[in-house]
């Protein structure tokens, strides 16, 4: 895998792959099993954290199946809903970190909104990460330690954050109760 593809920097590649995969009724795990590409790699591509080489993308698309040209010609439908019930939020987190996304399809959207729950001991990982965009949020309950670059702060209910997402960052639940917060990221590159 590398950080560029034959089409150049295609910001819509991840959401496009997710949309094509979902249209084929395949989970990330099922596609990984069919193609031999690790589930984690497919997840990183769909979240915009990795751009595959042309060969790797072709291997993934063969598992759907869809040709490279049809893939880049495919235009996922922009979600038209304006309101979402709690049970309609799309879970994109895993383990002790629940990330419920407003809207199933962010294709063509300029912002991502998440309802985040960090169970006791939850952590986004020792290795900090960064991505294009800006993000901010407000803690609703519990406490969370947020590290952005060399800065570290523990936030509680009503406290907020806002930073350039290109800076390496990490979220870690602290205290005796789970932490719940609402965040937004623009553009939706998380």
mmCIF file of the C-alpha atoms, coordinates in Angstrom:
data_MODEL
# 
_entry.id   MODEL 
# 
loop_
_atom_site.group_PDB 
_atom_site.id 
_atom_site.type_symbol 
_atom_site.label_atom_id 
_atom_site.label_alt_id 
_atom_site.label_comp_id 
_atom_site.label_asym_id 
_atom_site.label_entity_id 
_atom_site.label_seq_id 
_atom_site.pdbx_PDB_ins_code 
_atom_site.Cartn_x 
_atom_site.Cartn_y 
_atom_site.Cartn_z 
_atom_site.occupancy 
_atom_site.B_iso_or_equiv 
_atom_site.pdbx_formal_charge 
_atom_site.auth_seq_id 
_atom_site.auth_comp_id 
_atom_site.auth_asym_id 
_atom_site.auth_atom_id 
_atom_site.pdbx_PDB_model_num 
ATOM 1   C CA . UNK A 1 1   ? 0.000   0.000   0.000   1.00 0.00 ? 1   UNK A CA 1 
ATOM 2   C CA . UNK A 1 2   ? 1.097   3.557   -0.550  1.00 0.00 ? 2   UNK A CA 1 
ATOM 3   C CA . UNK A 1 3   ? -0.240  7.033   0.007   1.00 0.00 ? 3   UNK A CA 1 
ATOM 4   C CA . UNK A 1 4   ? -1.191  7.808   -3.576  1.00 0.00 ? 4   UNK A CA 1 
ATOM 5   C CA . UNK A 1 5   ? -3.101  6.179   -6.383  1.00 0.00 ? 5   UNK A CA 1 
ATOM 6   C CA . UNK A 1 6   ? -3.154  6.426   -10.164 1.00 0.00 ? 6   UNK A CA 1 
ATOM 7   C CA . UNK A 1 7   ? -6.063  8.853   -10.032 1.00 0.00 ? 7   UNK A CA 1 
ATOM 8   C CA . UNK A 1 8   ? -4.130  11.244  -7.758  1.00 0.00 ? 8   UNK A CA 1 
ATOM 9   C CA . UNK A 1 9   ? -5.424  12.287  -4.386  1.00 0.00 ? 9   UNK A CA 1 
ATOM 10  C CA . UNK A 1 10  ? -9.071  11.214  -4.520  1.00 0.00 ? 10  UNK A CA 1 
ATOM 11  C CA . UNK A 1 11  ? -10.774 12.434  -1.341  1.00 0.00 ? 11  UNK A CA 1 
ATOM 12  C CA . UNK A 1 12  ? -13.872 10.392  -2.204  1.00 0.00 ? 12  UNK A CA 1 
ATOM 13  C CA . UNK A 1 13  ? -12.052 7.058   -2.632  1.00 0.00 ? 13  UNK A CA 1 
ATOM 14  C CA . UNK A 1 14  ? -12.827 5.794   0.901   1.00 0.00 ? 14  UNK A CA 1 
ATOM 15  C CA . UNK A 1 15  ? -16.521 6.739   0.939   1.00 0.00 ? 15  UNK A CA 1 
ATOM 16  C CA . UNK A 1 16  ? -16.839 5.487   -2.666  1.00 0.00 ? 16  UNK A CA 1 
ATOM 17  C CA . UNK A 1 17  ? -15.367 2.081   -1.700  1.00 0.00 ? 17  UNK A CA 1 
ATOM 18  C CA . UNK A 1 18  ? -17.666 1.854   1.331   1.00 0.00 ? 18  UNK A CA 1 
ATOM 19  C CA . UNK A 1 19  ? -20.696 2.689   -0.811  1.00 0.00 ? 19  UNK A CA 1 
ATOM 20  C CA . UNK A 1 20  ? -19.788 0.148   -3.525  1.00 0.00 ? 20  UNK A CA 1 
ATOM 21  C CA . UNK A 1 21  ? -19.093 -2.536  -0.903  1.00 0.00 ? 21  UNK A CA 1 
ATOM 22  C CA . UNK A 1 22  ? -22.388 -1.883  0.905   1.00 0.00 ? 22  UNK A CA 1 
ATOM 23  C CA . UNK A 1 23  ? -24.303 -1.876  -2.389  1.00 0.00 ? 23  UNK A CA 1 
ATOM 24  C CA . UNK A 1 24  ? -22.870 -5.373  -3.000  1.00 0.00 ? 24  UNK A CA 1 
ATOM 25  C CA . UNK A 1 25  ? -24.130 -6.373  0.487   1.00 0.00 ? 25  UNK A CA 1 
ATOM 26  C CA . UNK A 1 26  ? -20.622 -7.213  1.710   1.00 0.00 ? 26  UNK A CA 1 
ATOM 27  C CA . UNK A 1 27  ? -19.233 -6.489  5.173   1.00 0.00 ? 27  UNK A CA 1 
ATOM 28  C CA . UNK A 1 28  ? -15.608 -5.402  5.469   1.00 0.00 ? 28  UNK A CA 1 
ATOM 29  C CA . UNK A 1 29  ? -14.805 -8.829  6.906   1.00 0.00 ? 29  UNK A CA 1 
ATOM 30  C CA . UNK A 1 30  ? -16.514 -10.681 4.046   1.00 0.00 ? 30  UNK A CA 1 
ATOM 31  C CA . UNK A 1 31  ? -14.679 -8.577  1.454   1.00 0.00 ? 31  UNK A CA 1 
ATOM 32  C CA . UNK A 1 32  ? -11.383 -9.145  3.274   1.00 0.00 ? 32  UNK A CA 1 
ATOM 33  C CA . UNK A 1 33  ? -11.976 -12.904 3.251   1.00 0.00 ? 33  UNK A CA 1 
ATOM 34  C CA . UNK A 1 34  ? -12.805 -12.918 -0.488  1.00 0.00 ? 34  UNK A CA 1 
ATOM 35  C CA . UNK A 1 35  ? -9.755  -10.843 -1.463  1.00 0.00 ? 35  UNK A CA 1 
ATOM 36  C CA . UNK A 1 36  ? -7.068  -11.761 1.049   1.00 0.00 ? 36  UNK A CA 1 
ATOM 37  C CA . UNK A 1 37  ? -6.694  -8.058  1.905   1.00 0.00 ? 37  UNK A CA 1 
ATOM 38  C CA . UNK A 1 38  ? -6.751  -7.560  5.697   1.00 0.00 ? 38  UNK A CA 1 
ATOM 39  C CA . UNK A 1 39  ? -9.987  -6.182  7.168   1.00 0.00 ? 39  UNK A CA 1 
ATOM 40  C CA . UNK A 1 40  ? -7.933  -3.466  8.887   1.00 0.00 ? 40  UNK A CA 1 
ATOM 41  C CA . UNK A 1 41  ? -6.584  -2.296  5.517   1.00 0.00 ? 41  UNK A CA 1 
ATOM 42  C CA . UNK A 1 42  ? -10.083 -2.040  4.035   1.00 0.00 ? 42  UNK A CA 1 
ATOM 43  C CA . UNK A 1 43  ? -11.174 -0.096  7.131   1.00 0.00 ? 43  UNK A CA 1 
ATOM 44  C CA . UNK A 1 44  ? -8.225  2.316   6.804   1.00 0.00 ? 44  UNK A CA 1 
ATOM 45  C CA . UNK A 1 45  ? -8.993  2.891   3.114   1.00 0.00 ? 45  UNK A CA 1 
ATOM 46  C CA . UNK A 1 46  ? -12.693 3.499   3.762   1.00 0.00 ? 46  UNK A CA 1 
ATOM 47  C CA . UNK A 1 47  ? -11.916 5.951   6.569   1.00 0.00 ? 47  UNK A CA 1 
ATOM 48  C CA . UNK A 1 48  ? -9.524  7.899   4.327   1.00 0.00 ? 48  UNK A CA 1 
ATOM 49  C CA . UNK A 1 49  ? -6.432  7.063   6.405   1.00 0.00 ? 49  UNK A CA 1 
ATOM 50  C CA . UNK A 1 50  ? -4.790  5.063   3.584   1.00 0.00 ? 50  UNK A CA 1 
ATOM 51  C CA . UNK A 1 51  ? -4.859  5.210   -0.193  1.00 0.00 ? 51  UNK A CA 1 
ATOM 52  C CA . UNK A 1 52  ? -4.155  1.835   -1.808  1.00 0.00 ? 52  UNK A CA 1 
ATOM 53  C CA . UNK A 1 53  ? -1.872  1.214   -4.751  1.00 0.00 ? 53  UNK A CA 1 
ATOM 54  C CA . UNK A 1 54  ? -3.708  0.574   -8.020  1.00 0.00 ? 54  UNK A CA 1 
ATOM 55  C CA . UNK A 1 55  ? -2.915  -3.158  -7.740  1.00 0.00 ? 55  UNK A CA 1 
ATOM 56  C CA . UNK A 1 56  ? -4.285  -3.386  -4.194  1.00 0.00 ? 56  UNK A CA 1 
ATOM 57  C CA . UNK A 1 57  ? -7.419  -1.452  -5.149  1.00 0.00 ? 57  UNK A CA 1 
ATOM 58  C CA . UNK A 1 58  ? -7.950  -3.734  -8.161  1.00 0.00 ? 58  UNK A CA 1 
ATOM 59  C CA . UNK A 1 59  ? -7.655  -6.799  -5.885  1.00 0.00 ? 59  UNK A CA 1 
ATOM 60  C CA . UNK A 1 60  ? -10.253 -5.355  -3.499  1.00 0.00 ? 60  UNK A CA 1 
ATOM 61  C CA . UNK A 1 61  ? -12.605 -4.419  -6.341  1.00 0.00 ? 61  UNK A CA 1 
ATOM 62  C CA . UNK A 1 62  ? -12.304 -7.921  -7.854  1.00 0.00 ? 62  UNK A CA 1 
ATOM 63  C CA . UNK A 1 63  ? -13.898 -9.210  -4.656  1.00 0.00 ? 63  UNK A CA 1 
ATOM 64  C CA . UNK A 1 64  ? -17.009 -7.053  -5.121  1.00 0.00 ? 64  UNK A CA 1 
ATOM 65  C CA . UNK A 1 65  ? -16.773 -7.471  -8.287  1.00 0.00 ? 65  UNK A CA 1 
ATOM 66  C CA . UNK A 1 66  ? -16.509 -4.139  -10.113 1.00 0.00 ? 66  UNK A CA 1 
ATOM 67  C CA . UNK A 1 67  ? -13.957 -2.900  -12.652 1.00 0.00 ? 67  UNK A CA 1 
ATOM 68  C CA . UNK A 1 68  ? -11.598 -0.046  -11.849 1.00 0.00 ? 68  UNK A CA 1 
ATOM 69  C CA . UNK A 1 69  ? -13.229 2.185   -14.475 1.00 0.00 ? 69  UNK A CA 1 
ATOM 70  C CA . UNK A 1 70  ? -16.755 1.413   -13.206 1.00 0.00 ? 70  UNK A CA 1 
ATOM 71  C CA . UNK A 1 71  ? -15.572 2.081   -9.647  1.00 0.00 ? 71  UNK A CA 1 
ATOM 72  C CA . UNK A 1 72  ? -14.330 5.582   -10.499 1.00 0.00 ? 72  UNK A CA 1 
ATOM 73  C CA . UNK A 1 73  ? -17.417 6.271   -12.636 1.00 0.00 ? 73  UNK A CA 1 
ATOM 74  C CA . UNK A 1 74  ? -19.735 5.186   -9.783  1.00 0.00 ? 74  UNK A CA 1 
ATOM 75  C CA . UNK A 1 75  ? -21.457 8.101   -8.064  1.00 0.00 ? 75  UNK A CA 1 
ATOM 76  C CA . UNK A 1 76  ? -22.945 7.079   -4.720  1.00 0.00 ? 76  UNK A CA 1 
ATOM 77  C CA . UNK A 1 77  ? -26.242 8.726   -3.931  1.00 0.00 ? 77  UNK A CA 1 
ATOM 78  C CA . UNK A 1 78  ? -26.010 11.602  -1.494  1.00 0.00 ? 78  UNK A CA 1 
ATOM 79  C CA . UNK A 1 79  ? -28.057 10.826  1.574   1.00 0.00 ? 79  UNK A CA 1 
ATOM 80  C CA . UNK A 1 80  ? -31.133 13.034  1.622   1.00 0.00 ? 80  UNK A CA 1 
ATOM 81  C CA . UNK A 1 81  ? -32.370 12.463  5.192   1.00 0.00 ? 81  UNK A CA 1 
ATOM 82  C CA . UNK A 1 82  ? -32.417 15.433  7.541   1.00 0.00 ? 82  UNK A CA 1 
ATOM 83  C CA . UNK A 1 83  ? -33.355 13.670  10.772  1.00 0.00 ? 83  UNK A CA 1 
ATOM 84  C CA . UNK A 1 84  ? -32.060 10.460  12.357  1.00 0.00 ? 84  UNK A CA 1 
ATOM 85  C CA . UNK A 1 85  ? -33.462 8.373   15.207  1.00 0.00 ? 85  UNK A CA 1 
ATOM 86  C CA . UNK A 1 86  ? -30.916 7.174   17.763  1.00 0.00 ? 86  UNK A CA 1 
ATOM 87  C CA . UNK A 1 87  ? -31.162 3.618   16.412  1.00 0.00 ? 87  UNK A CA 1 
ATOM 88  C CA . UNK A 1 88  ? -30.414 4.850   12.864  1.00 0.00 ? 88  UNK A CA 1 
ATOM 89  C CA . UNK A 1 89  ? -26.924 6.172   13.699  1.00 0.00 ? 89  UNK A CA 1 
ATOM 90  C CA . UNK A 1 90  ? -24.187 4.162   11.970  1.00 0.00 ? 90  UNK A CA 1 
ATOM 91  C CA . UNK A 1 91  ? -21.666 2.477   14.303  1.00 0.00 ? 91  UNK A CA 1 
ATOM 92  C CA . UNK A 1 92  ? -18.115 2.922   12.985  1.00 0.00 ? 92  UNK A CA 1 
ATOM 93  C CA . UNK A 1 93  ? -16.202 2.330   16.222  1.00 0.00 ? 93  UNK A CA 1 
ATOM 94  C CA . UNK A 1 94  ? -15.102 -0.912  17.800  1.00 0.00 ? 94  UNK A CA 1 
ATOM 95  C CA . UNK A 1 95  ? -14.256 -2.405  21.153  1.00 0.00 ? 95  UNK A CA 1 
ATOM 96  C CA . UNK A 1 96  ? -14.594 0.019   24.055  1.00 0.00 ? 96  UNK A CA 1 
ATOM 97  C CA . UNK A 1 97  ? -14.964 3.034   21.738  1.00 0.00 ? 97  UNK A CA 1 
ATOM 98  C CA . UNK A 1 98  ? -18.410 3.521   20.188  1.00 0.00 ? 98  UNK A CA 1 
ATOM 99  C CA . UNK A 1 99  ? -18.535 6.075   17.364  1.00 0.00 ? 99  UNK A CA 1 
ATOM 100 C CA . UNK A 1 100 ? -22.084 6.537   16.102  1.00 0.00 ? 100 UNK A CA 1 
ATOM 101 C CA . UNK A 1 101 ? -22.091 8.518   12.877  1.00 0.00 ? 101 UNK A CA 1 
ATOM 102 C CA . UNK A 1 102 ? -24.993 10.732  11.837  1.00 0.00 ? 102 UNK A CA 1 
ATOM 103 C CA . UNK A 1 103 ? -25.899 9.384   8.396   1.00 0.00 ? 103 UNK A CA 1 
ATOM 104 C CA . UNK A 1 104 ? -24.903 6.104   6.815   1.00 0.00 ? 104 UNK A CA 1 
ATOM 105 C CA . UNK A 1 105 ? -23.357 7.678   3.734   1.00 0.00 ? 105 UNK A CA 1 
ATOM 106 C CA . UNK A 1 106 ? -21.127 10.764  3.958   1.00 0.00 ? 106 UNK A CA 1 
ATOM 107 C CA . UNK A 1 107 ? -20.471 10.869  0.222   1.00 0.00 ? 107 UNK A CA 1 
ATOM 108 C CA . UNK A 1 108 ? -20.793 14.485  -0.928  1.00 0.00 ? 108 UNK A CA 1 
ATOM 109 C CA . UNK A 1 109 ? -21.087 15.787  2.640   1.00 0.00 ? 109 UNK A CA 1 
ATOM 110 C CA . UNK A 1 110 ? -18.754 18.398  4.108   1.00 0.00 ? 110 UNK A CA 1 
ATOM 111 C CA . UNK A 1 111 ? -19.013 17.419  7.772   1.00 0.00 ? 111 UNK A CA 1 
ATOM 112 C CA . UNK A 1 112 ? -19.078 14.311  9.951   1.00 0.00 ? 112 UNK A CA 1 
ATOM 113 C CA . UNK A 1 113 ? -20.948 14.312  13.283  1.00 0.00 ? 113 UNK A CA 1 
ATOM 114 C CA . UNK A 1 114 ? -20.349 11.577  15.852  1.00 0.00 ? 114 UNK A CA 1 
ATOM 115 C CA . UNK A 1 115 ? -21.997 10.528  19.113  1.00 0.00 ? 115 UNK A CA 1 
ATOM 116 C CA . UNK A 1 116 ? -19.022 9.003   20.930  1.00 0.00 ? 116 UNK A CA 1 
ATOM 117 C CA . UNK A 1 117 ? -18.991 6.719   23.979  1.00 0.00 ? 117 UNK A CA 1 
ATOM 118 C CA . UNK A 1 118 ? -15.735 5.728   25.686  1.00 0.00 ? 118 UNK A CA 1 
ATOM 119 C CA . UNK A 1 119 ? -16.201 2.847   28.117  1.00 0.00 ? 119 UNK A CA 1 
ATOM 120 C CA . UNK A 1 120 ? -14.022 2.689   31.240  1.00 0.00 ? 120 UNK A CA 1 
ATOM 121 C CA . UNK A 1 121 ? -10.401 2.253   30.133  1.00 0.00 ? 121 UNK A CA 1 
ATOM 122 C CA . UNK A 1 122 ? -11.148 3.053   26.474  1.00 0.00 ? 122 UNK A CA 1 
ATOM 123 C CA . UNK A 1 123 ? -8.341  4.570   24.457  1.00 0.00 ? 123 UNK A CA 1 
ATOM 124 C CA . UNK A 1 124 ? -7.916  5.398   20.769  1.00 0.00 ? 124 UNK A CA 1 
ATOM 125 C CA . UNK A 1 125 ? -4.430  3.881   21.039  1.00 0.00 ? 125 UNK A CA 1 
ATOM 126 C CA . UNK A 1 126 ? -0.936  4.678   22.219  1.00 0.00 ? 126 UNK A CA 1 
ATOM 127 C CA . UNK A 1 127 ? 0.051   5.667   18.697  1.00 0.00 ? 127 UNK A CA 1 
ATOM 128 C CA . UNK A 1 128 ? -1.483  9.066   18.035  1.00 0.00 ? 128 UNK A CA 1 
ATOM 129 C CA . UNK A 1 129 ? -3.022  9.721   14.625  1.00 0.00 ? 129 UNK A CA 1 
ATOM 130 C CA . UNK A 1 130 ? -3.818  12.698  12.429  1.00 0.00 ? 130 UNK A CA 1 
ATOM 131 C CA . UNK A 1 131 ? -5.895  13.376  9.323   1.00 0.00 ? 131 UNK A CA 1 
ATOM 132 C CA . UNK A 1 132 ? -6.982  16.290  7.178   1.00 0.00 ? 132 UNK A CA 1 
ATOM 133 C CA . UNK A 1 133 ? -9.537  18.703  8.595   1.00 0.00 ? 133 UNK A CA 1 
ATOM 134 C CA . UNK A 1 134 ? -10.623 20.275  11.825  1.00 0.00 ? 134 UNK A CA 1 
ATOM 135 C CA . UNK A 1 135 ? -12.555 18.702  14.645  1.00 0.00 ? 135 UNK A CA 1 
ATOM 136 C CA . UNK A 1 136 ? -14.280 19.768  17.786  1.00 0.00 ? 136 UNK A CA 1 
ATOM 137 C CA . UNK A 1 137 ? -16.617 18.426  20.387  1.00 0.00 ? 137 UNK A CA 1 
ATOM 138 C CA . UNK A 1 138 ? -18.365 18.852  23.728  1.00 0.00 ? 138 UNK A CA 1 
ATOM 139 C CA . UNK A 1 139 ? -18.221 16.375  26.615  1.00 0.00 ? 139 UNK A CA 1 
ATOM 140 C CA . UNK A 1 140 ? -21.713 15.421  27.791  1.00 0.00 ? 140 UNK A CA 1 
ATOM 141 C CA . UNK A 1 141 ? -20.764 13.124  30.692  1.00 0.00 ? 141 UNK A CA 1 
ATOM 142 C CA . UNK A 1 142 ? -17.703 11.473  32.223  1.00 0.00 ? 142 UNK A CA 1 
ATOM 143 C CA . UNK A 1 143 ? -14.118 12.550  31.681  1.00 0.00 ? 143 UNK A CA 1 
ATOM 144 C CA . UNK A 1 144 ? -11.751 12.229  28.739  1.00 0.00 ? 144 UNK A CA 1 
ATOM 145 C CA . UNK A 1 145 ? -8.058  12.965  28.403  1.00 0.00 ? 145 UNK A CA 1 
ATOM 146 C CA . UNK A 1 146 ? -7.286  14.490  25.003  1.00 0.00 ? 146 UNK A CA 1 
ATOM 147 C CA . UNK A 1 147 ? -3.733  14.828  23.723  1.00 0.00 ? 147 UNK A CA 1 
ATOM 148 C CA . UNK A 1 148 ? -3.060  17.092  20.740  1.00 0.00 ? 148 UNK A CA 1 
ATOM 149 C CA . UNK A 1 149 ? 0.618   17.269  19.817  1.00 0.00 ? 149 UNK A CA 1 
ATOM 150 C CA . UNK A 1 150 ? 2.453   18.112  23.057  1.00 0.00 ? 150 UNK A CA 1 
ATOM 151 C CA . UNK A 1 151 ? -0.704  19.440  24.768  1.00 0.00 ? 151 UNK A CA 1 
ATOM 152 C CA . UNK A 1 152 ? -2.745  17.249  27.104  1.00 0.00 ? 152 UNK A CA 1 
ATOM 153 C CA . UNK A 1 153 ? -5.967  18.136  28.946  1.00 0.00 ? 153 UNK A CA 1 
ATOM 154 C CA . UNK A 1 154 ? -8.628  16.267  30.913  1.00 0.00 ? 154 UNK A CA 1 
ATOM 155 C CA . UNK A 1 155 ? -12.125 17.461  30.028  1.00 0.00 ? 155 UNK A CA 1 
ATOM 156 C CA . UNK A 1 156 ? -15.384 16.896  31.903  1.00 0.00 ? 156 UNK A CA 1 
ATOM 157 C CA . UNK A 1 157 ? -19.083 17.633  31.325  1.00 0.00 ? 157 UNK A CA 1 
ATOM 158 C CA . UNK A 1 158 ? -19.609 20.892  29.437  1.00 0.00 ? 158 UNK A CA 1 
ATOM 159 C CA . UNK A 1 159 ? -15.934 21.215  28.480  1.00 0.00 ? 159 UNK A CA 1 
ATOM 160 C CA . UNK A 1 160 ? -15.100 21.411  24.779  1.00 0.00 ? 160 UNK A CA 1 
ATOM 161 C CA . UNK A 1 161 ? -12.225 21.079  22.325  1.00 0.00 ? 161 UNK A CA 1 
ATOM 162 C CA . UNK A 1 162 ? -11.439 22.280  18.805  1.00 0.00 ? 162 UNK A CA 1 
ATOM 163 C CA . UNK A 1 163 ? -8.199  21.619  16.914  1.00 0.00 ? 163 UNK A CA 1 
ATOM 164 C CA . UNK A 1 164 ? -6.532  21.116  13.535  1.00 0.00 ? 164 UNK A CA 1 
ATOM 165 C CA . UNK A 1 165 ? -6.880  17.363  12.923  1.00 0.00 ? 165 UNK A CA 1 
ATOM 166 C CA . UNK A 1 166 ? -3.528  17.204  11.133  1.00 0.00 ? 166 UNK A CA 1 
ATOM 167 C CA . UNK A 1 167 ? -1.906  17.440  14.576  1.00 0.00 ? 167 UNK A CA 1 
ATOM 168 C CA . UNK A 1 168 ? -1.350  13.986  16.080  1.00 0.00 ? 168 UNK A CA 1 
ATOM 169 C CA . UNK A 1 169 ? -4.038  13.303  18.652  1.00 0.00 ? 169 UNK A CA 1 
ATOM 170 C CA . UNK A 1 170 ? -5.388  10.712  21.062  1.00 0.00 ? 170 UNK A CA 1 
ATOM 171 C CA . UNK A 1 171 ? -8.502  10.267  23.228  1.00 0.00 ? 171 UNK A CA 1 
ATOM 172 C CA . UNK A 1 172 ? -8.443  8.280   26.513  1.00 0.00 ? 172 UNK A CA 1 
ATOM 173 C CA . UNK A 1 173 ? -11.275 7.789   29.000  1.00 0.00 ? 173 UNK A CA 1 
ATOM 174 C CA . UNK A 1 174 ? -10.327 8.621   32.603  1.00 0.00 ? 174 UNK A CA 1 
ATOM 175 C CA . UNK A 1 175 ? -12.315 8.451   35.816  1.00 0.00 ? 175 UNK A CA 1 
ATOM 176 C CA . UNK A 1 176 ? -14.927 6.101   37.295  1.00 0.00 ? 176 UNK A CA 1 
ATOM 177 C CA . UNK A 1 177 ? -17.631 6.397   34.601  1.00 0.00 ? 177 UNK A CA 1 
ATOM 178 C CA . UNK A 1 178 ? -17.830 6.107   30.828  1.00 0.00 ? 178 UNK A CA 1 
ATOM 179 C CA . UNK A 1 179 ? -17.425 9.302   28.828  1.00 0.00 ? 179 UNK A CA 1 
ATOM 180 C CA . UNK A 1 180 ? -19.974 10.494  26.272  1.00 0.00 ? 180 UNK A CA 1 
ATOM 181 C CA . UNK A 1 181 ? -19.326 13.342  23.866  1.00 0.00 ? 181 UNK A CA 1 
ATOM 182 C CA . UNK A 1 182 ? -20.594 14.758  20.589  1.00 0.00 ? 182 UNK A CA 1 
ATOM 183 C CA . UNK A 1 183 ? -18.031 15.728  17.964  1.00 0.00 ? 183 UNK A CA 1 
ATOM 184 C CA . UNK A 1 184 ? -17.837 17.097  14.438  1.00 0.00 ? 184 UNK A CA 1 
ATOM 185 C CA . UNK A 1 185 ? -15.085 16.834  11.816  1.00 0.00 ? 185 UNK A CA 1 
ATOM 186 C CA . UNK A 1 186 ? -14.879 18.794  8.592   1.00 0.00 ? 186 UNK A CA 1 
ATOM 187 C CA . UNK A 1 187 ? -14.233 17.628  5.975   1.00 0.00 ? 187 UNK A CA 1 
ATOM 188 C CA . UNK A 1 188 ? -15.285 14.090  6.999   1.00 0.00 ? 188 UNK A CA 1 
ATOM 189 C CA . UNK A 1 189 ? -11.802 12.542  6.906   1.00 0.00 ? 189 UNK A CA 1 
ATOM 190 C CA . UNK A 1 190 ? -11.796 10.612  10.184  1.00 0.00 ? 190 UNK A CA 1 
# 
